[in-house]
Coordinates of N, CA and C in Angstrom, one line a residue:
M1 N 0.7 -1.4 0.3 CA 0.3 -0.2 -0.1 C 0.9 1.3 -0.3
D2 N 0.7 2.3 -0.7 CA 1.4 3.6 -0.5 C 1.0 4.0 0.5
E3 N 2.3 5.0 0.7 CA 2.8 5.1 2.2 C 1.7 6.4 2.2
K4 N 1.3 6.8 1.7 CA 0.6 8.5 2.1 C -1.1 7.9 1.9
M5 N -1.4 6.6 1.1 CA -2.3 6.2 1.6 C -3.1 5.8 2.9
K6 N -1.9 4.9 3.5 CA -2.2 4.2 4.8 C -2.3 5.3 5.8
F7 N -1.4 6.5 5.6 CA -1.5 7.1 6.6 C -3.2 8.2 6.5
R8 N -3.7 8.2 5.2 CA -4.8 8.8 4.7 C -6.3 8.1 6.2
L9 N -5.9 6.8 5.7 CA -6.7 5.8 6.4 C -6.5 6.1 7.8
Y10 N -5.1 6.0 8.4 CA -4.9 6.3 9.5 C -5.8 7.6 10.1
R11 N -6.1 8.2 9.5 CA -6.7 9.7 9.8 C -8.2 9.5 9.8
M12 N -8.3 9.2 8.8 CA -9.6 8.8 9.3 C -10.1 7.7 10.0
S13 N -9.3 6.7 10.2 CA -9.5 5.9 11.5 C -9.8 7.1 12.5
V14 N -9.4 7.8 12.6 CA -9.1 9.2 14.1 C -10.6 9.5 14.1
W15 N -10.9 10.1 12.6 CA -12.2 11.1 12.8 C -13.4 10.1 12.7
C16 N -13.4 8.6 12.8 CA -14.3 7.9 13.2 C -14.7 7.7 14.7
G17 N -13.4 8.1 15.5 CA -13.6 8.7 17.1 C -14.6 9.6 17.1
V18 N -14.5 10.6 16.3 CA -16.0 11.6 16.2 C -17.2 11.1 15.7
L19 N -17.2 10.7 15.0 CA -18.7 10.2 14.3 C -19.0 9.1 15.4
V20 N -18.4 8.5 16.0 CA -19.1 7.5 17.2 C -19.3 8.4 18.4
L21 N -18.8 9.2 18.8 CA -19.0 10.3 19.7 C -20.6 11.1 19.4
V22 N -20.5 11.6 18.3 CA -21.9 12.6 17.6 C -22.7 11.4 17.5
A23 N -22.8 10.0 17.3 CA -23.7 9.6 16.9 C -24.1 8.7 18.3
N24 N -22.9 8.7 19.3 CA -23.7 8.0 20.6 C -24.3 9.0 21.1
T25 N -24.2 10.2 21.9 CA -24.5 11.6 22.2 C -25.7 11.4 21.5
F26 N -25.9 11.3 19.8 CA -27.1 11.8 19.5 C -28.4 10.6 19.8
A27 N -27.9 9.4 20.4 CA -28.9 8.3 19.8 C -29.0 7.7 21.4
F28 N -28.5 8.3 22.3 CA -29.0 8.3 24.2 C -29.4 9.8 24.1
T29 N -29.1 10.5 23.7 CA -29.8 11.6 24.4 C -30.7 12.5 23.6
V30 N -30.7 12.4 22.4 CA -31.1 12.9 21.8 C -32.8 12.1 21.2
V31 N -32.2 11.1 20.2 CA -33.2 10.1 19.9 C -34.2 9.2 20.8
G32 N -32.8 8.2 22.0 CA -33.4 7.4 22.9 C -34.1 8.5 23.7
K33 N -33.8 9.7 24.6 CA -34.3 10.4 25.7 C -33.7 9.4 27.1
L34 N -33.1 9.0 27.0 CA -32.4 8.0 28.0 C -31.8 8.9 29.2
T35 N -31.1 9.7 28.4 CA -30.4 11.1 29.9 C -31.3 12.1 30.0
P36 N -31.6 12.2 31.5 CA -31.1 11.5 32.4 C -31.7 10.3 32.6
P37 N -31.5 9.4 33.4 CA -31.9 7.4 33.2 C -32.9 7.6 34.3
I38 N -34.1 6.6 34.0 CA -35.0 6.4 34.4 C -34.7 6.2 36.3
S39 N -35.0 6.4 37.4 CA -34.4 6.1 38.7 C -34.8 4.5 38.6
P40 N -33.8 4.2 39.4 CA -33.4 2.6 39.8 C -34.8 2.2 40.4
T41 N -35.8 2.7 41.5 CA -36.4 2.7 42.5 C -37.7 2.6 41.4
A42 N -38.2 3.2 40.4 CA -38.9 3.1 39.1 C -40.0 1.8 39.7
S43 N -41.4 1.9 39.4 CA -41.8 1.2 39.6 C -42.0 0.0 38.1
P44 N -42.6 -1.0 38.5 CA -42.9 -1.9 37.1 C -44.0 -0.9 36.0
Q45 N -44.7 -0.8 36.4 CA -45.7 0.9 35.4 C -45.0 1.9 35.9
Q46 N -43.9 2.5 36.2 CA -43.6 3.5 35.8 C -42.6 3.4 34.6
V47 N -41.3 2.1 35.0 CA -40.5 1.7 33.6 C -41.5 1.4 32.4
A48 N -42.8 0.7 32.5 CA -43.5 0.4 31.5 C -44.2 2.1 30.8
D49 N -44.3 2.7 31.0 CA -44.7 3.7 30.6 C -43.8 4.4 30.2
F50 N -42.7 4.4 30.7 CA -41.5 5.3 30.3 C -40.8 4.7 28.8
L51 N -40.9 3.2 28.9 CA -40.7 2.9 28.0 C -41.1 2.7 26.6
T52 N -43.2 2.6 27.1 CA -44.1 3.1 26.2 C -44.1 4.3 25.3
D53 N -43.5 5.4 26.3 CA -43.8 6.4 25.8 C -42.5 6.8 24.1
H54 N -41.4 6.4 25.0 CA -40.3 6.5 24.6 C -39.8 5.7 23.4
R55 N -40.8 4.5 23.2 CA -40.8 3.6 22.5 C -39.8 3.8 20.9
T56 N -40.3 4.5 20.4 CA -39.8 4.9 18.8 C -38.3 5.3 19.2
G57 N -38.2 6.5 20.2 CA -37.2 6.8 20.1 C -36.1 5.7 20.6
I58 N -36.3 4.6 21.5 CA -35.6 3.5 21.8 C -34.8 3.1 20.6
L59 N -35.6 2.5 19.8 CA -35.8 1.4 19.0 C -34.8 1.9 18.0
W60 N -34.7 3.2 17.5 CA -33.9 3.9 16.5 C -32.9 4.0 16.7
A61 N -32.7 4.7 18.3 CA -31.6 4.9 19.4 C -30.7 3.4 19.0
A62 N -31.4 1.9 19.0 CA -30.7 1.3 18.8 C -30.3 0.8 17.4
V63 N -31.0 1.4 16.4 CA -30.8 1.5 14.7 C -29.4 2.2 14.4
I64 N -29.5 3.3 15.2 CA -27.9 4.3 15.2 C -27.0 3.5 15.6
M65 N -27.3 3.7 16.8 CA -25.6 2.7 17.5 C -25.4 1.3 16.3
G66 N -26.5 0.8 16.4 CA -25.8 -0.6 15.7 C -25.5 -0.7 14.0
V67 N -25.7 0.9 13.6 CA -24.4 1.4 12.3 C -23.4 2.1 12.5
F68 N -23.5 2.9 13.6 CA -22.3 4.0 13.9 C -21.2 3.0 14.6
A69 N -21.6 2.4 16.0 CA -20.7 1.8 16.6 C -19.7 0.8 16.4
P70 N -19.9 0.4 15.2 CA -18.4 -0.6 14.8 C -17.7 0.1 14.0
F71 N -17.6 1.6 14.1 CA -17.0 2.4 13.1 C -15.5 2.8 14.6
F72 N -15.9 2.3 15.7 CA -15.1 2.1 17.2 C -13.9 1.6 16.9
Y73 N -13.6 0.7 16.2 CA -13.0 -0.4 15.8 C -11.7 -0.3 15.2
A74 N -12.3 1.1 14.0 CA -11.0 1.2 13.2 C -10.3 2.4 14.4
F75 N -11.0 3.1 15.2 CA -10.5 4.2 16.2 C -9.4 3.6 16.8
A76 N -10.0 2.3 18.1 CA -9.0 1.3 18.6 C -8.1 1.0 18.0
V77 N -8.0 0.4 16.5 CA -6.9 0.2 15.8 C -6.1 1.2 15.6
V78 N -6.0 2.1 15.7 CA -5.3 3.7 15.6 C -4.4 3.4 17.0
T79 N -5.3 3.7 17.7 CA -4.5 3.9 19.3 C -3.7 2.7 19.0
S80 N -4.0 1.7 19.0 CA -3.2 0.7 19.0 C -2.0 0.4 18.7
L81 N -2.1 1.2 17.5 CA -0.7 0.8 16.3 C 0.0 2.3 16.8
Q82 N 0.0 3.4 16.9 CA 0.3 4.3 18.0 C 1.3 3.7 19.1
I83 N 0.7 3.3 19.8 CA 1.1 2.3 21.5 C 2.3 1.6 20.6
R84 N 2.0 0.6 19.5 CA 2.9 -0.2 19.2 C 4.3 0.8 18.7
R85 N 3.8 1.9 18.4 CA 5.7 2.6 17.9 C 6.4 2.6 19.5
I86 N 5.8 2.4 20.5 CA 6.0 3.1 21.4 C 6.8 2.0 22.1
E87 N 6.2 0.9 22.1 CA 7.1 -0.5 22.5 C 7.7 -1.3 21.3
G88 N 8.0 -0.5 20.4 CA 8.6 -1.3 18.8 C 8.4 -2.6 18.5
G89 N 7.0 -2.9 18.5 CA 6.2 -3.7 17.6 C 5.2 -4.1 18.6
W90 N 4.4 -4.9 18.4 CA 3.2 -5.4 18.9 C 3.8 -5.8 20.3
G91 N 3.1 -5.3 21.9 CA 3.3 -5.5 22.8 C 2.2 -6.3 23.8
L92 N 2.4 -5.9 24.9 CA 1.6 -6.0 26.6 C 0.8 -5.0 26.6
L93 N 1.4 -3.6 26.4 CA 0.5 -2.5 26.4 C -0.7 -2.5 25.0
S94 N -0.2 -2.4 23.9 CA -0.7 -2.6 23.2 C -2.2 -3.6 22.3
M95 N -1.3 -4.8 23.0 CA -2.7 -5.9 22.4 C -3.3 -5.6 24.0
I96 N -3.4 -4.9 25.1 CA -4.6 -5.1 26.4 C -5.6 -4.5 25.6
Q97 N -4.6 -2.9 24.7 CA -5.6 -1.5 24.3 C -7.0 -1.8 23.7
M98 N -6.1 -2.9 22.6 CA -7.1 -3.5 21.9 C -7.8 -4.2 22.1
T99 N -7.5 -5.4 23.3 CA -8.4 -6.6 23.4 C -9.6 -5.8 24.5
T100 N -9.4 -4.9 25.3 CA -10.3 -4.1 25.8 C -10.7 -3.0 25.0
A101 N -10.9 -2.7 23.9 CA -11.3 -1.4 23.2 C -12.2 -2.5 22.6
V102 N -12.2 -3.6 22.1 CA -12.8 -4.4 21.4 C -14.4 -4.5 22.3
V103 N -14.3 -3.9 23.6 CA -15.5 -4.6 23.7 C -16.6 -3.5 23.8
A104 N -15.6 -2.4 23.3 CA -16.4 -1.1 23.7 C -18.1 -0.6 22.7
P105 N -17.4 -1.0 21.2 CA -19.1 -1.3 20.2 C -20.3 -2.3 21.1
T106 N -19.9 -3.3 21.6 CA -21.0 -4.6 21.7 C -21.2 -3.3 23.2
G107 N -20.5 -2.7 24.4 CA -21.1 -2.5 25.4 C -22.2 -1.0 25.1
W108 N -22.3 -0.5 23.8 CA -23.6 0.3 23.6 C -24.2 -0.1 22.6
V109 N -24.2 -1.4 22.0 CA -25.3 -2.3 21.2 C -25.8 -3.2 22.0
Y110 N -25.3 -4.2 22.5 CA -25.8 -5.1 23.2 C -27.1 -4.5 23.9
P111 N -26.9 -3.6 25.3 CA -27.6 -2.9 26.2 C -28.8 -2.6 25.4
L112 N -28.6 -1.9 24.4 CA -29.7 -1.1 23.9 C -30.5 -2.1 22.8
A113 N -30.0 -3.2 22.8 CA -30.7 -4.5 22.0 C -31.9 -4.8 23.1
V114 N -31.1 -5.0 24.4 CA -32.2 -5.3 25.4 C -32.9 -4.1 26.0
L115 N -32.9 -3.1 25.9 CA -33.6 -2.2 26.0 C -35.0 -2.1 24.9
A116 N -34.5 -2.2 23.7 CA -35.3 -2.3 22.3 C -36.4 -3.5 22.8
T117 N -35.3 -4.7 23.2 CA -36.6 -5.9 23.2 C -37.5 -5.4 24.1
A118 N -37.3 -4.9 25.2 CA -38.0 -4.3 26.1 C -39.2 -3.3 26.0
A119 N -38.9 -2.5 24.9 CA -39.6 -1.4 24.1 C -40.4 -1.9 23.0
Y120 N -40.4 -3.0 22.5 CA -40.7 -3.9 21.0 C -42.4 -3.9 20.8
R121 N -42.6 -4.6 21.9 CA -43.7 -5.0 22.8 C -44.6 -4.2 23.3
P122 N -45.2 -3.2 23.5 CA -45.5 -2.1 24.2 C -46.4 -2.5 25.5
H123 N -47.2 -4.0 25.0 CA -48.3 -4.7 26.1 C -47.6 -5.6 26.6
R124 N -46.3 -5.6 26.9 CA -45.8 -6.7 27.8 C -46.0 -6.9 28.9
D125 N -46.1 -7.6 29.9 CA -46.0 -7.6 31.4 C -45.0 -6.0 32.0
P126 N -45.9 -5.6 32.9 CA -44.7 -4.4 33.0 C -43.8 -5.1 34.2
A127 N -43.6 -6.3 34.3 CA -42.7 -6.7 36.0 C -41.7 -6.9 34.7
L128 N -42.0 -7.5 33.7 CA -40.9 -7.9 32.5 C -40.3 -7.2 32.1
M129 N -40.7 -5.5 31.8 CA -40.3 -4.7 31.1 C -39.5 -3.7 32.1
Q130 N -39.6 -4.3 33.7 CA -39.0 -3.9 34.4 C -37.2 -4.5 34.7
L131 N -37.8 -6.0 33.9 CA -36.5 -6.8 34.1 C -35.1 -6.9 33.0
L132 N -36.2 -5.9 31.9 CA -35.4 -5.6 31.0 C -34.7 -4.6 31.1
S133 N -35.2 -3.9 31.8 CA -34.8 -2.6 31.7 C -33.9 -2.1 32.4
D134 N -33.8 -3.4 33.7 CA -32.5 -3.5 35.0 C -31.6 -3.4 34.5
Q135 N -31.2 -5.1 33.4 CA -30.4 -5.8 32.8 C -29.7 -4.3 31.7
F136 N -30.5 -3.9 31.3 CA -30.0 -2.3 30.2 C -29.4 -1.2 31.1
W137 N -29.4 -1.5 32.1 CA -28.7 -0.1 32.6 C -28.1 -1.0 33.5
L138 N -27.7 -1.8 34.4 CA -27.1 -2.6 35.0 C -26.1 -2.7 33.9
T139 N -26.3 -3.0 32.9 CA -25.1 -3.3 31.8 C -24.5 -2.4 31.0
Y140 N -25.4 -1.5 30.8 CA -24.6 -0.4 30.3 C -23.9 0.6 31.2
V141 N -24.1 0.5 32.1 CA -23.5 1.5 33.5 C -21.9 0.2 34.1
G142 N -22.4 -0.4 34.3 CA -21.7 -1.1 34.7 C -20.3 -2.0 34.2
V143 N -20.3 -2.0 32.7 CA -19.4 -2.8 31.9 C -18.2 -1.3 31.4
A144 N -18.6 -0.3 31.9 CA -17.8 1.1 31.9 C -16.6 0.8 32.6
V145 N -16.7 -0.1 33.8 CA -14.8 -0.5 34.4 C -14.2 -0.9 33.9
I146 N -14.6 -1.8 32.4 CA -13.4 -2.3 31.7 C -12.9 -1.2 30.6
F147 N -13.1 -0.2 30.9 CA -12.3 1.3 30.3 C -11.5 1.7 31.2
V148 N -11.2 1.2 32.3 CA -10.5 2.0 33.5 C -9.2 0.9 33.1
L149 N -8.9 0.0 32.7 CA -7.7 -0.6 32.7 C -7.2 -0.4 31.0
N150 N -8.7 0.0 29.8 CA -8.2 0.0 28.9 C -7.2 1.6 28.7
V151 N -7.9 2.7 29.5 CA -7.2 3.8 29.7 C -5.9 4.2 30.0
A152 N -6.5 3.4 31.3 CA -4.9 3.6 32.4 C -3.9 2.9 31.5
V153 N -3.8 2.2 30.3 CA -2.6 1.2 29.3 C -2.1 2.3 28.7
I154 N -3.4 3.5 28.3 CA -2.7 4.6 27.4 C -1.8 5.5 28.1
G155 N -2.5 5.9 29.3 CA -2.0 6.7 30.2 C -0.1 6.3 30.4
L156 N -0.3 5.1 30.7 CA 1.2 4.2 31.1 C 2.1 4.4 29.8
S157 N 1.5 4.4 28.8 CA 2.4 4.0 27.6 C 2.6 5.2 27.2
A158 N 2.2 6.3 27.2 CA 2.6 7.7 27.7 C 4.0 8.1 28.6
F159 N 3.6 7.4 29.5 CA 4.9 7.6 30.5 C 6.5 7.0 30.2
L160 N 6.0 5.4 29.7 CA 7.1 4.4 29.3 C 7.2 5.0 27.8
D161 N 7.0 6.2 27.2 CA 7.8 6.3 26.3 C 9.5 7.4 26.1
R162 N 9.9 6.7 25.9 CA 11.6 7.1 26.0 C 11.8 7.7 24.1
R163 N 11.1 7.6 23.5 CA 11.5 8.9 22.4 C 11.9 9.5 22.0
P164 N 12.7 10.4 21.7 CA 13.0 11.8 21.4 C 11.6 12.4 21.0
E165 N 11.2 12.2 20.1 CA 9.3 12.6 19.6 C 8.7 11.9 20.7
P166 N 8.2 11.9 21.7 CA 6.9 11.1 22.2 C 5.4 10.7 21.4
V167 N 5.5 9.7 21.4 CA 4.3 9.7 20.8 C 3.2 10.3 21.7
F168 N 2.7 10.2 22.2 CA 1.8 10.9 23.4 C 2.2 12.2 24.3
P169 N 1.8 13.4 24.8 CA 2.5 14.3 25.2 C 2.2 13.5 26.8
R170 N 3.2 14.4 27.7 CA 3.0 13.8 29.1 C 1.7 14.2 30.0
W171 N 1.4 15.0 29.7 CA 0.0 15.9 30.4 C -1.3 14.6 29.8
F172 N -0.9 14.3 29.2 CA -1.6 12.6 28.3 C -2.0 11.9 29.4
G173 N -1.3 11.1 29.4 CA -0.6 10.3 30.2 C -1.6 10.4 31.5
W174 N -1.2 11.4 31.9 CA -2.1 12.1 33.2 C -3.4 12.3 33.8
L175 N -3.7 12.7 32.0 CA -5.0 12.8 31.7 C -5.7 11.5 31.7
N176 N -5.6 10.5 31.3 CA -5.9 9.3 31.5 C -5.7 8.3 32.5
F177 N -4.9 8.8 33.5 CA -4.9 8.0 34.6 C -6.5 9.2 35.6
V178 N -6.4 10.0 35.7 CA -7.7 10.7 36.0 C -9.2 10.4 35.6
L179 N -8.8 10.1 34.3 CA -9.7 9.8 33.6 C -10.3 8.4 34.0
A180 N -9.2 7.6 34.0 CA -9.6 5.9 34.5 C -10.0 5.7 36.1
I181 N -9.9 6.4 36.6 CA -10.5 6.6 37.5 C -11.7 7.1 38.2
A182 N -12.0 7.8 37.1 CA -13.7 8.3 36.9 C -14.5 7.8 36.7
F183 N -14.0 6.6 35.9 CA -15.0 5.4 34.8 C -14.9 3.9 35.9
F184 N -14.2 4.1 37.2 CA -13.8 3.0 38.1 C -16.0 3.1 39.1
P185 N -16.0 3.9 39.6 CA -16.9 4.0 40.3 C -18.4 2.9 39.3
G186 N -18.4 2.7 38.2 CA -19.7 2.1 37.4 C -19.7 1.0 37.9
V187 N -18.7 0.7 38.3 CA -18.8 -1.6 39.2 C -19.9 -1.3 40.0
F188 N -20.1 -0.4 41.1 CA -20.4 -0.3 42.0 C -22.4 -0.5 41.4
V189 N -22.8 -0.4 41.0 CA -24.1 -0.1 40.3 C -24.8 -1.6 40.7
Y190 N -24.1 -2.4 40.5 CA -25.0 -3.4 41.2 C -25.3 -3.7 42.5
V191 N -24.7 -3.0 43.3 CA -24.9 -3.3 44.6 C -25.4 -2.2 45.1
A192 N -26.2 -0.8 44.3 CA -26.7 0.3 45.0 C -28.2 0.3 44.0
T193 N -28.8 0.6 45.1 CA -30.1 1.3 44.3 C -31.0 2.7 44.4
D194 N -29.9 3.2 44.7 CA -29.7 4.8 45.0 C -28.8 5.3 45.5
G195 N -28.7 6.7 45.6 CA -27.5 7.4 45.8 C -26.7 7.5 44.9
P196 N -25.6 8.3 45.3 CA -24.8 8.4 44.1 C -23.8 7.5 43.6
F197 N -24.0 5.9 43.7 CA -23.5 4.8 43.0 C -24.9 4.5 42.6
A198 N -26.1 4.9 42.4 CA -27.0 4.0 41.6 C -26.6 4.1 40.1
W199 N -27.1 3.4 39.0 CA -27.2 3.6 37.4 C -27.8 5.2 37.6
D200 N -28.3 5.9 38.3 CA -28.6 7.7 38.0 C -27.7 8.2 39.1
G201 N -26.4 8.0 39.4 CA -25.9 8.6 40.2 C -24.7 9.8 39.7
V202 N -24.4 10.5 40.1 CA -23.4 11.4 39.9 C -22.3 10.8 39.9
F203 N -21.4 9.5 40.2 CA -20.1 8.6 40.6 C -20.1 7.8 39.2
T204 N -21.6 7.8 38.9 CA -21.6 6.1 38.1 C -21.9 6.5 36.4
V205 N -22.8 8.1 36.6 CA -23.2 8.0 34.9 C -22.8 9.8 34.6
L206 N -23.0 10.3 35.5 CA -22.7 12.0 34.9 C -21.2 12.1 35.3
I207 N -20.3 11.9 35.7 CA -19.1 12.2 35.9 C -18.6 11.0 34.8
P208 N -19.0 9.7 35.0 CA -18.2 8.8 33.5 C -18.6 9.7 32.2
S209 N -19.8 9.8 32.4 CA -20.5 10.6 31.2 C -19.3 11.7 30.4
I210 N -19.1 12.4 31.5 CA -18.7 13.8 30.8 C -16.7 13.3 30.8
A211 N -16.3 12.5 31.3 CA -15.0 11.5 31.6 C -15.0 10.9 29.6
F212 N -15.8 10.6 29.5 CA -16.0 9.9 28.3 C -15.9 11.1 27.0
V213 N -16.6 12.4 27.4 CA -16.4 13.3 26.5 C -15.0 13.5 26.0
V214 N -14.3 14.3 27.7 CA -13.5 14.8 27.8 C -12.2 13.8 26.9
W215 N -12.2 12.1 27.7 CA -11.4 11.5 26.8 C -11.0 11.2 25.4
K216 N -12.3 11.7 24.8 CA -12.3 11.4 23.5 C -12.1 12.4 22.2
I217 N -12.7 13.8 22.9 CA -11.8 14.9 22.6 C -10.1 14.6 22.2
A218 N -9.6 14.5 23.5 CA -8.3 14.5 23.9 C -7.5 13.6 22.9
M219 N -8.3 12.1 23.2 CA -7.4 10.8 22.4 C -8.0 11.6 20.8
I220 N -8.7 12.5 20.4 CA -8.4 12.6 18.7 C -7.5 13.8 18.3
I221 N -7.6 14.4 19.4 CA -6.4 15.5 18.9 C -4.8 14.9 19.2
V222 N -4.5 14.2 20.0 CA -3.5 13.5 20.4 C -3.1 12.3 19.2
L223 N -4.4 12.0 19.1 CA -4.1 10.5 18.0 C -3.5 11.4 16.1
L224 N -4.5 12.4 16.0 CA -4.0 13.3 14.8 C -2.6 13.8 14.8
R225 N -1.9 14.0 16.2 CA -0.7 14.7 16.3 C 0.1 13.4 15.9
A226 N 0.0 12.5 17.2 CA 0.6 11.4 16.5 C 0.7 10.6 15.2
V227 N -0.2 10.8 14.4 CA -0.4 9.9 13.0 C 0.7 11.3 12.2
R228 N 0.4 12.1 12.4 CA 1.0 13.1 11.7 C 2.9 12.9 11.9
S229 N 3.0 13.0 12.9 CA 4.6 12.5 13.4 C 5.1 11.3 13.3
E230 N 4.4 10.2 13.0 CA 4.7 9.3 12.3 C 4.9 9.1 10.9
E231 N 4.1 9.8 10.2 CA 4.0 10.2 8.9 C 5.3 10.8 8.6
R232 N 5.7 11.9 9.4 CA 6.9 12.4 9.0 C 8.7 11.6 9.3
E233 N 8.0 10.5 10.3 CA 9.5 9.8 11.0 C 9.5 8.7 9.3
V234 N 8.0 8.1 8.9 CA 8.3 7.2 7.9 C 8.4 8.0 6.2
L235 N 7.8 8.7 5.8 CA 8.2 9.6 4.8 C 9.6 10.2 4.8
G236 N 10.1 10.6 6.1 CA 11.6 11.5 6.2 C 12.8 10.4 6.1
E237 N 12.4 9.2 6.3 CA 13.5 7.7 6.2 C 13.6 7.6 4.4
R238 N 12.8 8.2 3.6 CA 13.2 7.8 2.2 C 14.4 8.3 1.3
P239 N 14.9 8.3 0.9 CA 16.1 8.4 -0.1 C 15.3 9.9 -1.1
V240 N 16.0 10.9 -1.2 CA 15.4 12.2 -2.0 C 16.1 11.7 -3.5
P241 N 15.0 11.8 -4.2 CA 15.2 11.1 -5.9 C 16.7 12.2 -6.5
V242 N 17.9 11.9 -6.9 CA 18.6 12.4 -7.3 C 18.5 13.1 -8.9
P243 N 18.2 13.8 -9.7 CA 18.1 14.1 -11.3 C 19.1 13.6 -11.8
G244 N 18.2 12.8 -12.9 CA 19.7 12.5 -13.8 C 20.7 12.9 -14.7

């Protein structure tokens, strides 16, 4: 493959992160109206009423994420390729980043498929609709803890980089460690039904949601710079043709 085409594809992969961020925000907030979350203490009938009232939006949110979530794979791969530069080849950090990032699209699409199942037939037993709604929120919020390792590995790679021109700036390493901590409380949704650690709590939804947006924007900026620096390195190694 032509080197210029390769780096063009790299940049397109980074911009896929923007596409996923916009689609995610649009699907969950505007279309599905799942922000803020319904309370974990809502009765079966309240849950059924919510799903019935928002049925069309929830179904279309599932469609939107089904179409756009897979673009995250390109974003994940280009991230691992940049960590690979730091390691000098495929290594522990690049592979951990890759394998944990693979979960991301499933972490959006699968829970939404469950919620779409609950909303699909609005005349179901409210208790069954509540059960599926619980599964959606517990899965969607709780699985975010996987990103703790993903984000921490990216941060660690920034600190271990000894290249004259680092792939990731040092401040980016600190940011990833802070954001990794912000993602961690989501795992406590399984043991809390109210308060800041419930699935509608400040530590499990609000802070991680803000952290995700900050992380995504920072990743896009830093990755574009990293791809540009790699392009300079690769193209700079090529000998300049001497006129005959």
